[in-house]
mmCIF file of C-alpha atoms in Angstrom:
data_model
loop_
_atom_site.group_PDB
_atom_site.id
_atom_site.type_symbol
_atom_site.label_atom_id
_atom_site.label_comp_id
_atom_site.label_asym_id
_atom_site.label_seq_id
_atom_site.Cartn_x
_atom_site.Cartn_y
_atom_site.Cartn_z
ATOM 1 C CA MET A 1 -3.121 -13.499 35.425
ATOM 2 C CA THR A 2 -3.941 -16.257 37.895
ATOM 3 C CA LYS A 3 -6.885 -18.469 38.790
ATOM 4 C CA LYS A 4 -8.958 -17.493 41.779
ATOM 5 C CA ASP A 5 -9.661 -19.995 44.516
ATOM 6 C CA GLY A 6 -12.949 -21.609 43.590
ATOM 7 C CA GLY A 7 -12.635 -20.771 39.885
ATOM 8 C CA GLY A 8 -12.470 -17.684 37.722
ATOM 9 C CA MET A 9 -9.534 -15.612 36.519
ATOM 10 C CA LYS A 10 -7.894 -12.806 38.484
ATOM 11 C CA VAL A 11 -6.550 -9.936 36.398
ATOM 12 C CA THR A 12 -4.071 -7.538 37.958
ATOM 13 C CA GLU A 13 -3.797 -3.847 37.229
ATOM 14 C CA GLN A 14 -0.396 -4.557 35.665
ATOM 15 C CA ASP A 15 -2.042 -7.084 33.321
ATOM 16 C CA LEU A 16 -4.524 -4.414 32.264
ATOM 17 C CA THR A 17 -1.826 -1.777 31.759
ATOM 18 C CA THR A 18 0.266 -4.156 29.626
ATOM 19 C CA THR A 19 -2.735 -5.156 27.493
ATOM 20 C CA ALA A 20 -3.704 -1.512 26.952
ATOM 21 C CA HIS A 21 -0.125 -0.621 25.974
ATOM 22 C CA LEU A 22 0.087 -3.417 23.407
ATOM 23 C CA SER A 23 -3.261 -2.300 21.960
ATOM 24 C CA ARG A 24 -2.196 1.366 21.986
ATOM 25 C CA LEU A 25 -5.218 2.221 24.112
ATOM 26 C CA ALA A 26 -5.487 4.700 26.971
ATOM 27 C CA ILE A 27 -7.726 3.667 29.915
ATOM 28 C CA PRO A 28 -8.818 6.533 32.198
ATOM 29 C CA ALA A 29 -8.319 5.933 35.928
ATOM 30 C CA GLU A 30 -12.069 6.028 36.596
ATOM 31 C CA GLU A 31 -12.633 3.176 34.105
ATOM 32 C CA LYS A 32 -9.896 0.825 35.345
ATOM 33 C CA GLU A 33 -12.025 -0.994 37.922
ATOM 34 C CA GLU A 34 -14.753 -1.743 35.393
ATOM 35 C CA ALA A 35 -12.157 -2.756 32.775
ATOM 36 C CA LEU A 36 -10.510 -5.151 35.246
ATOM 37 C CA LYS A 37 -13.867 -6.790 35.986
ATOM 38 C CA THR A 38 -14.819 -7.049 32.302
ATOM 39 C CA LEU A 39 -11.492 -8.552 31.289
ATOM 40 C CA GLY A 40 -11.605 -10.987 34.224
ATOM 41 C CA ASP A 41 -15.140 -12.090 33.369
ATOM 42 C CA PHE A 42 -14.154 -12.622 29.729
ATOM 43 C CA LEU A 43 -11.100 -14.712 30.601
ATOM 44 C CA THR A 44 -13.127 -16.738 33.094
ATOM 45 C CA TYR A 45 -15.651 -17.503 30.364
ATOM 46 C CA VAL A 46 -12.880 -18.582 27.981
ATOM 47 C CA ASP A 47 -11.312 -20.731 30.707
ATOM 48 C CA ASN A 48 -14.658 -22.401 31.396
ATOM 49 C CA LEU A 49 -14.980 -23.361 27.737
ATOM 50 C CA SER A 50 -12.044 -25.750 28.136
ATOM 51 C CA SER A 51 -14.090 -27.884 30.530
ATOM 52 C CA VAL A 52 -17.095 -28.238 28.227
ATOM 53 C CA ASP A 53 -17.620 -31.791 26.983
ATOM 54 C CA THR A 54 -17.921 -31.543 23.191
ATOM 55 C CA GLU A 55 -17.367 -35.206 22.383
ATOM 56 C CA HIS A 56 -20.942 -35.754 21.248
ATOM 57 C CA VAL A 57 -21.524 -32.292 19.736
ATOM 58 C CA HIS A 58 -21.900 -32.441 15.986
ATOM 59 C CA PRO A 59 -19.964 -29.834 13.991
ATOM 60 C CA THR A 60 -21.954 -26.961 12.502
ATOM 61 C CA THR A 61 -19.565 -26.433 9.587
ATOM 62 C CA TYR A 62 -17.855 -28.821 7.208
ATOM 63 C CA ALA A 63 -14.838 -28.537 4.942
ATOM 64 C CA LEU A 64 -15.789 -27.987 1.316
ATOM 65 C CA PRO A 65 -13.993 -29.500 -1.672
ATOM 66 C CA ILE A 66 -11.240 -27.211 -2.943
ATOM 67 C CA GLU A 67 -12.280 -25.286 -6.039
ATOM 68 C CA ASN A 68 -10.441 -22.802 -8.200
ATOM 69 C CA VAL A 69 -12.160 -19.487 -7.447
ATOM 70 C CA PHE A 70 -10.077 -17.556 -9.963
ATOM 71 C CA ARG A 71 -11.151 -17.124 -13.530
ATOM 72 C CA ALA A 72 -9.532 -19.451 -16.046
ATOM 73 C CA ASP A 73 -6.477 -18.000 -17.758
ATOM 74 C CA GLU A 74 -7.472 -16.243 -20.940
ATOM 75 C CA VAL A 75 -4.791 -16.331 -23.609
ATOM 76 C CA ARG A 76 -4.672 -12.985 -25.369
ATOM 77 C CA PRO A 77 -2.206 -12.019 -28.096
ATOM 78 C CA SER A 78 0.314 -9.293 -27.360
ATOM 79 C CA LEU A 79 -0.299 -5.926 -28.938
ATOM 80 C CA SER A 80 1.505 -5.289 -32.184
ATOM 81 C CA ASN A 81 4.377 -2.808 -32.049
ATOM 82 C CA GLU A 82 2.238 -0.263 -33.873
ATOM 83 C CA ALA A 83 -0.661 -0.688 -31.458
ATOM 84 C CA ALA A 84 1.621 -0.543 -28.426
ATOM 85 C CA LEU A 85 3.336 2.623 -29.625
ATOM 86 C CA SER A 86 -0.012 4.271 -30.344
ATOM 87 C CA ASN A 87 -0.787 3.967 -26.650
ATOM 88 C CA ALA A 88 2.703 4.854 -25.413
ATOM 89 C CA PRO A 89 3.137 7.705 -22.938
ATOM 90 C CA LEU A 90 4.333 11.090 -24.006
ATOM 91 C CA ALA A 91 7.394 12.357 -22.201
ATOM 92 C CA GLU A 92 8.717 15.679 -21.038
ATOM 93 C CA ASP A 93 11.877 16.539 -19.120
ATOM 94 C CA GLY A 94 12.762 12.861 -18.887
ATOM 95 C CA TYR A 95 9.448 11.799 -17.290
ATOM 96 C CA PHE A 96 6.592 9.840 -18.807
ATOM 97 C CA LYS A 97 3.194 11.418 -18.982
ATOM 98 C CA VAL A 98 0.195 9.444 -17.722
ATOM 99 C CA PRO A 99 -1.347 6.793 -20.011
ATOM 100 C CA LYS A 100 -2.651 8.184 -23.249
ATOM 101 C CA VAL A 101 -5.806 6.086 -22.889
ATOM 102 C CA LEU A 102 -6.877 8.578 -20.199
ATOM 103 C CA GLU A 103 -5.145 11.640 -21.604
ATOM 104 C CA GLY A 104 -6.965 14.944 -21.330
ATOM 105 C CA GLU A 105 -6.278 18.311 -22.852
ATOM 106 C CA GLY A 106 -3.083 20.204 -22.286
ATOM 107 C CA GLY A 107 -0.735 19.016 -25.027
ATOM 108 C CA PHE A 108 2.801 18.432 -23.777
ATOM 109 C CA VAL A 109 2.410 20.500 -20.606
ATOM 110 C CA LEU A 110 2.555 18.161 -17.619
ATOM 111 C CA SER A 111 -0.319 18.603 -15.191
ATOM 112 C CA LEU A 112 0.474 18.532 -11.493
ATOM 113 C CA TYR A 113 -1.000 15.029 -11.114
ATOM 114 C CA GLU A 114 1.490 13.765 -13.735
ATOM 115 C CA LYS A 115 4.626 14.953 -11.965
ATOM 116 C CA PRO A 116 6.727 12.830 -9.586
ATOM 117 C CA ALA A 117 6.799 13.686 -5.888
ATOM 118 C CA HIS A 118 10.357 15.023 -5.864
ATOM 119 C CA ILE A 119 9.495 17.629 -8.514
ATOM 120 C CA LEU A 120 6.332 18.597 -6.625
ATOM 121 C CA HIS A 121 8.259 18.890 -3.347
ATOM 122 C CA ASP A 122 10.612 21.392 -4.962
ATOM 123 C CA MET A 123 7.652 23.340 -6.366
ATOM 124 C CA LEU A 124 6.042 23.468 -2.916
ATOM 125 C CA THR A 125 9.196 24.686 -1.190
ATOM 126 C CA ARG A 126 9.663 27.369 -3.873
ATOM 127 C CA LYS A 127 6.010 28.372 -3.352
ATOM 128 C CA GLU A 128 5.242 27.833 -7.032
ATOM 129 C CA ILE A 129 2.174 25.851 -5.988
ATOM 130 C CA SER A 130 0.269 25.272 -2.759
ATOM 131 C CA ALA A 131 -0.498 21.911 -1.173
ATOM 132 C CA ARG A 132 -4.224 22.624 -1.534
ATOM 133 C CA GLU A 133 -3.807 23.433 -5.223
ATOM 134 C CA LEU A 134 -1.946 20.154 -5.748
ATOM 135 C CA THR A 135 -4.476 18.119 -3.783
ATOM 136 C CA GLU A 136 -7.415 19.675 -5.610
ATOM 137 C CA ASN A 137 -5.691 18.937 -8.926
ATOM 138 C CA VAL A 138 -5.348 15.244 -8.062
ATOM 139 C CA LEU A 139 -8.932 15.114 -6.765
ATOM 140 C CA SER A 140 -10.123 16.613 -10.062
ATOM 141 C CA ARG A 141 -8.224 13.899 -11.875
ATOM 142 C CA MET A 142 -9.977 11.374 -9.647
ATOM 143 C CA ASP A 143 -13.340 12.853 -10.609
ATOM 144 C CA ALA A 144 -12.445 12.430 -14.272
ATOM 145 C CA VAL A 145 -11.195 8.829 -14.333
ATOM 146 C CA GLU A 146 -11.939 6.956 -11.106
ATOM 147 C CA ASN A 147 -15.273 5.584 -12.341
ATOM 148 C CA GLU A 148 -13.395 3.990 -15.227
ATOM 149 C CA ILE A 149 -10.399 2.732 -13.240
ATOM 150 C CA GLY A 150 -11.841 1.780 -9.818
ATOM 151 C CA ALA A 151 -8.551 2.214 -7.952
ATOM 152 C CA TYR A 152 -10.133 3.257 -4.631
ATOM 153 C CA LEU A 153 -12.393 1.570 -2.111
ATOM 154 C CA LEU A 154 -12.715 4.698 0.028
ATOM 155 C CA GLU A 155 -11.986 8.380 -0.622
ATOM 156 C CA ASN A 156 -11.053 10.707 2.226
ATOM 157 C CA ARG A 157 -11.338 14.114 0.576
ATOM 158 C CA GLU A 158 -12.131 16.371 3.532
ATOM 159 C CA ASP A 159 -9.258 15.065 5.635
ATOM 160 C CA ALA A 160 -6.938 15.274 2.640
ATOM 161 C CA LEU A 161 -7.730 18.945 2.041
ATOM 162 C CA ALA A 162 -7.408 19.703 5.748
ATOM 163 C CA ALA A 163 -3.954 18.069 5.785
ATOM 164 C CA ALA A 164 -2.955 20.102 2.718
ATOM 165 C CA ASP A 165 -4.060 23.318 4.427
ATOM 166 C CA ARG A 166 -1.922 22.512 7.474
ATOM 167 C CA VAL A 167 1.116 22.134 5.223
ATOM 168 C CA ASP A 168 0.377 25.441 3.508
ATOM 169 C CA THR A 169 0.235 27.111 6.921
ATOM 170 C CA LYS A 170 3.692 25.745 7.759
ATOM 171 C CA ILE A 171 5.117 26.888 4.426
ATOM 172 C CA ALA A 172 3.640 30.373 4.898
ATOM 173 C CA ALA A 173 5.258 30.528 8.339
ATOM 174 C CA GLY A 174 8.643 29.777 6.824
ATOM 175 C CA GLU A 175 8.928 26.268 8.269
ATOM 176 C CA GLU A 176 10.997 23.616 6.517
ATOM 177 C CA ILE A 177 8.709 20.803 5.353
ATOM 178 C CA PRO A 178 9.484 17.060 5.062
ATOM 179 C CA PHE A 179 9.728 15.449 1.634
ATOM 180 C CA LEU A 180 6.170 14.040 1.531
ATOM 181 C CA ALA A 181 4.513 17.081 3.118
ATOM 182 C CA GLY A 182 1.449 18.157 1.139
ATOM 183 C CA ILE A 183 1.849 15.449 -1.519
ATOM 184 C CA PRO A 184 -1.246 13.241 -2.033
ATOM 185 C CA GLY A 185 -0.989 9.452 -1.891
ATOM 186 C CA ALA A 186 -3.067 6.296 -1.524
ATOM 187 C CA ILE A 187 -2.904 3.476 1.031
ATOM 188 C CA LYS A 188 -3.638 -0.170 0.256
ATOM 189 C CA ASP A 189 -6.739 -1.143 2.214
ATOM 190 C CA ASN A 190 -5.071 -3.895 4.239
ATOM 191 C CA ILE A 191 -3.060 -1.293 6.191
ATOM 192 C CA CYS A 192 -4.825 -0.118 9.359
ATOM 193 C CA THR A 193 -5.831 3.546 9.481
ATOM 194 C CA LYS A 194 -7.159 4.890 12.777
ATOM 195 C CA GLY A 195 -10.771 6.026 12.481
ATOM 196 C CA VAL A 196 -10.904 5.173 8.768
ATOM 197 C CA ARG A 197 -12.601 2.008 7.514
ATOM 198 C CA THR A 198 -10.179 -0.775 6.544
ATOM 199 C CA THR A 199 -11.683 -3.760 4.723
ATOM 200 C CA ALA A 200 -8.815 -5.696 3.092
ATOM 201 C CA GLY A 201 -11.157 -5.885 0.100
ATOM 202 C CA SER A 202 -13.562 -8.173 2.015
ATOM 203 C CA LYS A 203 -17.224 -7.817 2.966
ATOM 204 C CA ILE A 204 -16.306 -9.584 6.224
ATOM 205 C CA LEU A 205 -14.591 -6.354 7.333
ATOM 206 C CA GLU A 206 -17.075 -3.999 5.678
ATOM 207 C CA SER A 207 -17.709 -2.164 8.961
ATOM 208 C CA PHE A 208 -14.252 -2.482 10.537
ATOM 209 C CA VAL A 209 -12.765 0.826 11.698
ATOM 210 C CA PRO A 210 -9.322 0.327 13.307
ATOM 211 C CA PRO A 211 -8.764 1.979 16.714
ATOM 212 C CA TYR A 212 -5.070 2.466 15.898
ATOM 213 C CA ASP A 213 -2.730 3.376 13.034
ATOM 214 C CA ALA A 214 -0.247 1.031 11.425
ATOM 215 C CA THR A 215 3.310 2.177 12.140
ATOM 216 C CA VAL A 216 3.763 3.272 8.514
ATOM 217 C CA MET A 217 0.699 5.500 8.894
ATOM 218 C CA THR A 218 2.189 7.130 12.001
ATOM 219 C CA LYS A 219 5.356 7.816 10.004
ATOM 220 C CA LEU A 220 3.360 9.258 7.089
ATOM 221 C CA HIS A 221 1.360 11.537 9.392
ATOM 222 C CA ASP A 222 4.594 12.702 11.035
ATOM 223 C CA ALA A 223 5.835 13.526 7.524
ATOM 224 C CA ASP A 224 2.670 15.617 6.845
ATOM 225 C CA ALA A 225 1.678 13.417 3.882
ATOM 226 C CA VAL A 226 -1.784 13.909 2.386
ATOM 227 C CA ILE A 227 -3.816 10.666 2.386
ATOM 228 C CA LEU A 228 -6.466 10.585 -0.339
ATOM 229 C CA GLY A 229 -8.051 7.256 0.573
ATOM 230 C CA LYS A 230 -7.800 3.462 0.663
ATOM 231 C CA ALA A 231 -6.853 1.574 -2.492
ATOM 232 C CA ASN A 232 -8.520 -1.566 -3.823
ATOM 233 C CA LEU A 233 -6.934 -5.031 -3.624
ATOM 234 C CA ASP A 234 -7.670 -8.697 -4.094
ATOM 235 C CA GLU A 235 -9.564 -9.872 -1.013
ATOM 236 C CA PHE A 236 -7.140 -10.215 1.915
ATOM 237 C CA ALA A 237 -4.344 -9.662 -0.650
ATOM 238 C CA MET A 238 -4.906 -13.145 -2.079
ATOM 239 C CA GLY A 239 -4.755 -12.689 -5.834
ATOM 240 C CA GLY A 240 -2.747 -11.268 -8.695
ATOM 241 C CA SER A 241 -5.229 -9.257 -10.751
ATOM 242 C CA THR A 242 -7.399 -7.134 -8.399
ATOM 243 C CA GLU A 243 -10.422 -8.829 -9.924
ATOM 244 C CA ASN A 244 -11.036 -10.642 -6.643
ATOM 245 C CA SER A 245 -11.986 -7.685 -4.450
ATOM 246 C CA ALA A 246 -15.371 -8.192 -2.827
ATOM 247 C CA TYR A 247 -16.377 -4.687 -3.949
ATOM 248 C CA HIS A 248 -15.342 -4.161 -7.564
ATOM 249 C CA PRO A 249 -12.446 -4.938 -9.920
ATOM 250 C CA THR A 250 -9.746 -2.410 -10.755
ATOM 251 C CA HIS A 251 -8.798 -1.766 -14.389
ATOM 252 C CA ASN A 252 -5.422 -1.064 -15.960
ATOM 253 C CA PRO A 253 -5.169 2.638 -16.950
ATOM 254 C CA TRP A 254 -3.245 1.711 -20.103
ATOM 255 C CA ASP A 255 -6.026 -0.534 -21.350
ATOM 256 C CA THR A 256 -9.153 -0.783 -19.218
ATOM 257 C CA GLU A 257 -9.962 -4.174 -20.756
ATOM 258 C CA ARG A 258 -6.871 -5.562 -19.019
ATOM 259 C CA VAL A 259 -6.009 -6.103 -15.349
ATOM 260 C CA PRO A 260 -3.601 -3.884 -13.370
ATOM 261 C CA GLY A 261 -2.026 -6.861 -11.599
ATOM 262 C CA GLY A 262 -2.378 -7.545 -7.902
ATOM 263 C CA SER A 263 -2.851 -7.769 -5.145
ATOM 264 C CA SER A 264 -1.822 -4.076 -4.858
ATOM 265 C CA GLY A 265 -3.575 -3.287 -8.139
ATOM 266 C CA GLY A 266 -5.535 -0.347 -6.733
ATOM 267 C CA SER A 267 -2.356 1.341 -5.492
ATOM 268 C CA ALA A 268 -0.582 0.788 -8.826
ATOM 269 C CA ALA A 269 -3.546 1.928 -10.926
ATOM 270 C CA ALA A 270 -3.938 5.076 -8.802
ATOM 271 C CA VAL A 271 -0.323 6.130 -9.388
ATOM 272 C CA ALA A 272 -0.379 5.173 -13.086
ATOM 273 C CA SER A 273 -3.628 7.059 -13.764
ATOM 274 C CA GLY A 274 -2.657 10.189 -11.813
ATOM 275 C CA THR A 275 -5.196 9.765 -9.002
ATOM 276 C CA ALA A 276 -2.300 9.524 -6.525
ATOM 277 C CA ILE A 277 1.279 10.775 -6.712
ATOM 278 C CA TRP A 278 2.548 7.841 -4.628
ATOM 279 C CA ALA A 279 1.048 4.837 -2.867
ATOM 280 C CA LEU A 280 1.787 2.094 -0.375
ATOM 281 C CA GLY A 281 1.231 -1.552 -1.190
ATOM 282 C CA SER A 282 2.111 -4.844 0.461
ATOM 283 C CA ASP A 283 4.111 -7.669 -1.090
ATOM 284 C CA THR A 284 4.207 -11.336 -0.097
ATOM 285 C CA GLY A 285 5.145 -13.023 -3.367
ATOM 286 C CA GLY A 286 5.037 -10.174 -5.868
ATOM 287 C CA SER A 287 2.006 -8.072 -4.901
ATOM 288 C CA ILE A 288 3.864 -4.755 -5.255
ATOM 289 C CA ARG A 289 6.302 -5.617 -8.028
ATOM 290 C CA GLN A 290 3.882 -7.347 -10.385
ATOM 291 C CA PRO A 291 1.166 -4.627 -10.497
ATOM 292 C CA ALA A 292 3.844 -1.932 -10.767
ATOM 293 C CA SER A 293 5.186 -3.804 -13.794
ATOM 294 C CA PHE A 294 1.698 -4.216 -15.308
ATOM 295 C CA CYS A 295 1.045 -0.482 -14.905
ATOM 296 C CA GLY A 296 4.456 0.753 -16.097
ATOM 297 C CA ILE A 297 5.590 2.343 -12.832
ATOM 298 C CA VAL A 298 8.042 1.559 -9.989
ATOM 299 C CA GLY A 299 7.351 -0.875 -7.139
ATOM 300 C CA LEU A 300 9.744 -2.106 -4.459
ATOM 301 C CA LYS A 301 9.462 -4.949 -1.959
ATOM 302 C CA PRO A 302 11.851 -3.968 0.860
ATOM 303 C CA THR A 303 14.038 -6.536 2.591
ATOM 304 C CA TYR A 304 12.040 -8.382 5.258
ATOM 305 C CA GLY A 305 12.086 -6.429 8.519
ATOM 306 C CA ARG A 306 13.145 -3.154 6.930
ATOM 307 C CA VAL A 307 9.613 -1.727 7.215
ATOM 308 C CA SER A 308 7.366 -2.433 10.211
ATOM 309 C CA ARG A 309 4.447 -4.803 9.621
ATOM 310 C CA TYR A 310 2.555 -3.525 12.681
ATOM 311 C CA GLY A 311 -0.969 -2.728 11.512
ATOM 312 C CA LEU A 312 -0.687 -4.713 8.267
ATOM 313 C CA MET A 313 -3.325 -7.424 7.948
ATOM 314 C CA ALA A 314 -1.225 -10.556 7.546
ATOM 315 C CA TYR A 315 -1.283 -12.825 4.530
ATOM 316 C CA ALA A 316 1.956 -14.713 5.348
ATOM 317 C CA SER A 317 3.675 -13.040 8.270
ATOM 318 C CA SER A 318 7.101 -14.455 7.484
ATOM 319 C CA LEU A 319 7.041 -12.966 3.975
ATOM 320 C CA ASP A 320 4.821 -9.836 4.082
ATOM 321 C CA GLN A 321 6.355 -6.394 3.615
ATOM 322 C CA ILE A 322 4.908 -2.939 3.058
ATOM 323 C CA GLY A 323 6.600 -0.993 0.281
ATOM 324 C CA PRO A 324 6.402 2.012 -2.071
ATOM 325 C CA ILE A 325 4.673 2.303 -5.433
ATOM 326 C CA THR A 326 5.802 5.447 -7.235
ATOM 327 C CA ARG A 327 6.225 7.142 -10.576
ATOM 328 C CA ASP A 328 10.013 6.848 -10.600
ATOM 329 C CA VAL A 329 12.937 5.377 -8.660
ATOM 330 C CA THR A 330 13.818 8.688 -7.006
ATOM 331 C CA ASP A 331 10.374 8.847 -5.386
ATOM 332 C CA ALA A 332 10.707 5.219 -4.229
ATOM 333 C CA ALA A 333 13.981 6.069 -2.477
ATOM 334 C CA HIS A 334 12.439 9.095 -0.752
ATOM 335 C CA LEU A 335 9.383 7.104 0.355
ATOM 336 C CA MET A 336 11.638 4.393 1.790
ATOM 337 C CA ASN A 337 13.397 7.097 3.818
ATOM 338 C CA VAL A 338 10.012 7.863 5.396
ATOM 339 C CA ILE A 339 8.649 4.374 6.143
ATOM 340 C CA ALA A 340 11.775 2.318 6.949
ATOM 341 C CA GLY A 341 13.123 1.762 10.448
ATOM 342 C CA HIS A 342 12.944 -0.285 13.639
ATOM 343 C CA ASP A 343 9.641 -0.526 15.494
ATOM 344 C CA VAL A 344 9.107 -1.837 19.029
ATOM 345 C CA MET A 345 5.623 -2.940 17.968
ATOM 346 C CA ASP A 346 7.053 -5.430 15.438
ATOM 347 C CA SER A 347 9.453 -8.013 16.862
ATOM 348 C CA THR A 348 10.671 -8.863 13.343
ATOM 349 C CA ALA A 349 11.626 -5.279 12.483
ATOM 350 C CA SER A 350 15.320 -4.833 11.760
ATOM 351 C CA ARG A 351 17.429 -2.804 14.185
ATOM 352 C CA ALA A 352 19.905 -1.868 11.436
ATOM 353 C CA ASP A 353 20.367 1.851 10.836
ATOM 354 C CA VAL A 354 18.305 3.295 7.992
ATOM 355 C CA PRO A 355 20.549 4.746 5.282
ATOM 356 C CA ASP A 356 19.589 7.674 3.088
ATOM 357 C CA TYR A 357 18.318 5.683 0.121
ATOM 358 C CA THR A 358 18.646 8.669 -2.203
ATOM 359 C CA LYS A 359 22.443 8.346 -1.875
ATOM 360 C CA ALA A 360 22.207 5.179 -3.967
ATOM 361 C CA LEU A 361 20.652 7.047 -6.894
ATOM 362 C CA GLN A 362 23.166 7.279 -9.700
ATOM 363 C CA ASN A 363 23.238 7.005 -13.466
ATOM 364 C CA ASP A 364 26.434 4.921 -13.564
ATOM 365 C CA VAL A 365 25.938 1.129 -13.399
ATOM 366 C CA LYS A 366 29.553 0.289 -14.206
ATOM 367 C CA GLY A 367 30.639 -2.676 -12.100
ATOM 368 C CA LEU A 368 27.094 -3.436 -10.891
ATOM 369 C CA LYS A 369 26.450 -7.184 -10.641
ATOM 370 C CA ILE A 370 22.945 -8.273 -11.662
ATOM 371 C CA GLY A 371 21.702 -11.803 -10.993
ATOM 372 C CA LEU A 372 19.701 -13.521 -13.748
ATOM 373 C CA PRO A 373 17.992 -16.706 -12.485
ATOM 374 C CA LYS A 374 18.047 -19.190 -15.368
ATOM 375 C CA GLU A 375 14.709 -20.580 -14.159
ATOM 376 C CA TYR A 376 13.050 -17.354 -15.338
ATOM 377 C CA PHE A 377 13.902 -18.094 -18.973
ATOM 378 C CA ILE A 378 11.707 -21.067 -19.759
ATOM 379 C CA SER A 379 9.998 -22.540 -22.786
ATOM 380 C CA GLY A 380 6.608 -21.037 -23.441
ATOM 381 C CA MET A 381 7.589 -17.472 -22.547
ATOM 382 C CA ASP A 382 5.810 -14.775 -24.512
ATOM 383 C CA SER A 383 8.290 -13.990 -27.284
ATOM 384 C CA ASP A 384 7.764 -10.219 -27.060
ATOM 385 C CA VAL A 385 8.413 -10.298 -23.307
ATOM 386 C CA GLU A 386 11.582 -12.344 -23.755
ATOM 387 C CA VAL A 387 12.891 -10.003 -26.460
ATOM 388 C CA SER A 388 12.253 -6.962 -24.248
ATOM 389 C CA VAL A 389 13.952 -8.519 -21.218
ATOM 390 C CA ARG A 390 16.997 -9.641 -23.175
ATOM 391 C CA LYS A 391 17.304 -6.187 -24.764
ATOM 392 C CA ALA A 392 17.266 -4.618 -21.288
ATOM 393 C CA ILE A 393 20.019 -7.059 -20.229
ATOM 394 C CA ALA A 394 22.094 -6.109 -23.261
ATOM 395 C CA ASP A 395 21.569 -2.403 -22.563
ATOM 396 C CA VAL A 396 22.850 -2.563 -18.981
ATOM 397 C CA GLU A 397 25.772 -4.746 -20.103
ATOM 398 C CA ALA A 398 26.676 -2.069 -22.655
ATOM 399 C CA MET A 399 26.590 0.471 -19.825
ATOM 400 C CA GLY A 400 29.191 -1.518 -17.885
ATOM 401 C CA ALA A 401 27.161 -3.798 -15.596
#
């Protein structure tokens, strides 16, 4: 781009092509001339602003005193062992059932929405269930508990069922399906989804519909995943309780009087309550790991650059990462296989080869070295939490770590 003689900005066709490529937009040949003129006029206007004398123009906004917009910490006693056990999950075949606080009928028989993705994948490939049957089962679960939990900001039921039907067609034709094919999940609402509203939990973006998909969404669509909707979060991912969404708070499925953590609290609550089999969250300083811990499930913040940030609304670009929230570690490994990898749209994405993360799944921890930062063990810790953590340390030591 150059300045014209006499003022104004000249935009070349190459400038337009490059801009369109970076924006993942296609400009028809018949619209190029008009697009060149529009872009040139816009840049000329911006250039002219630099010559405006604003020395005597009074500001229209002023900085406000900093205030704590979060609620004051509320000290609440830990549940007694008896109370905690009364709300503990049932288990079958080595897997926890969903929280008893939302338990329905069915005894010890695990419903489809309670099973991890790797079990459901095997059931789909053996034709024991259909993708539509699974999706309808999770949607029914959503009907039953979503009003109480508030995990979602937007539901995308028609598209989800259509995606499930496409997977069933492939299975019927004898095609081999990817791991996530036909398995319903939720997407944190700060990840751009083409043609689907993305708000980041803010009224500022209440009407924002992205014209492109985040790279992780492209990978999920290529894997034939079923997307149920957009999950709630603290506004612009700035919070740790999912009480600070501009739309509504999300509640912990284990105890709806308590928070699910944040900022990916909607994603964690959806998986914990059975209204999603898996979910994506984003983590800057704990926003996947903390809500996963609060909700009793698995959350992983990948190494920076392992997963593309293209299409993720930034909180702190040098720290943000998209990662999996799942029912167990096996599912987290499989989901990482789908979303990890280099991306030309993200200059910070790692070029390192993506391993098969499921190869690291093993029951033997003998020889594993685990770091324990001494700064984590401080005075004032909740005694029940400290006892639980130290017991876990002793357990893995006994297993050879």
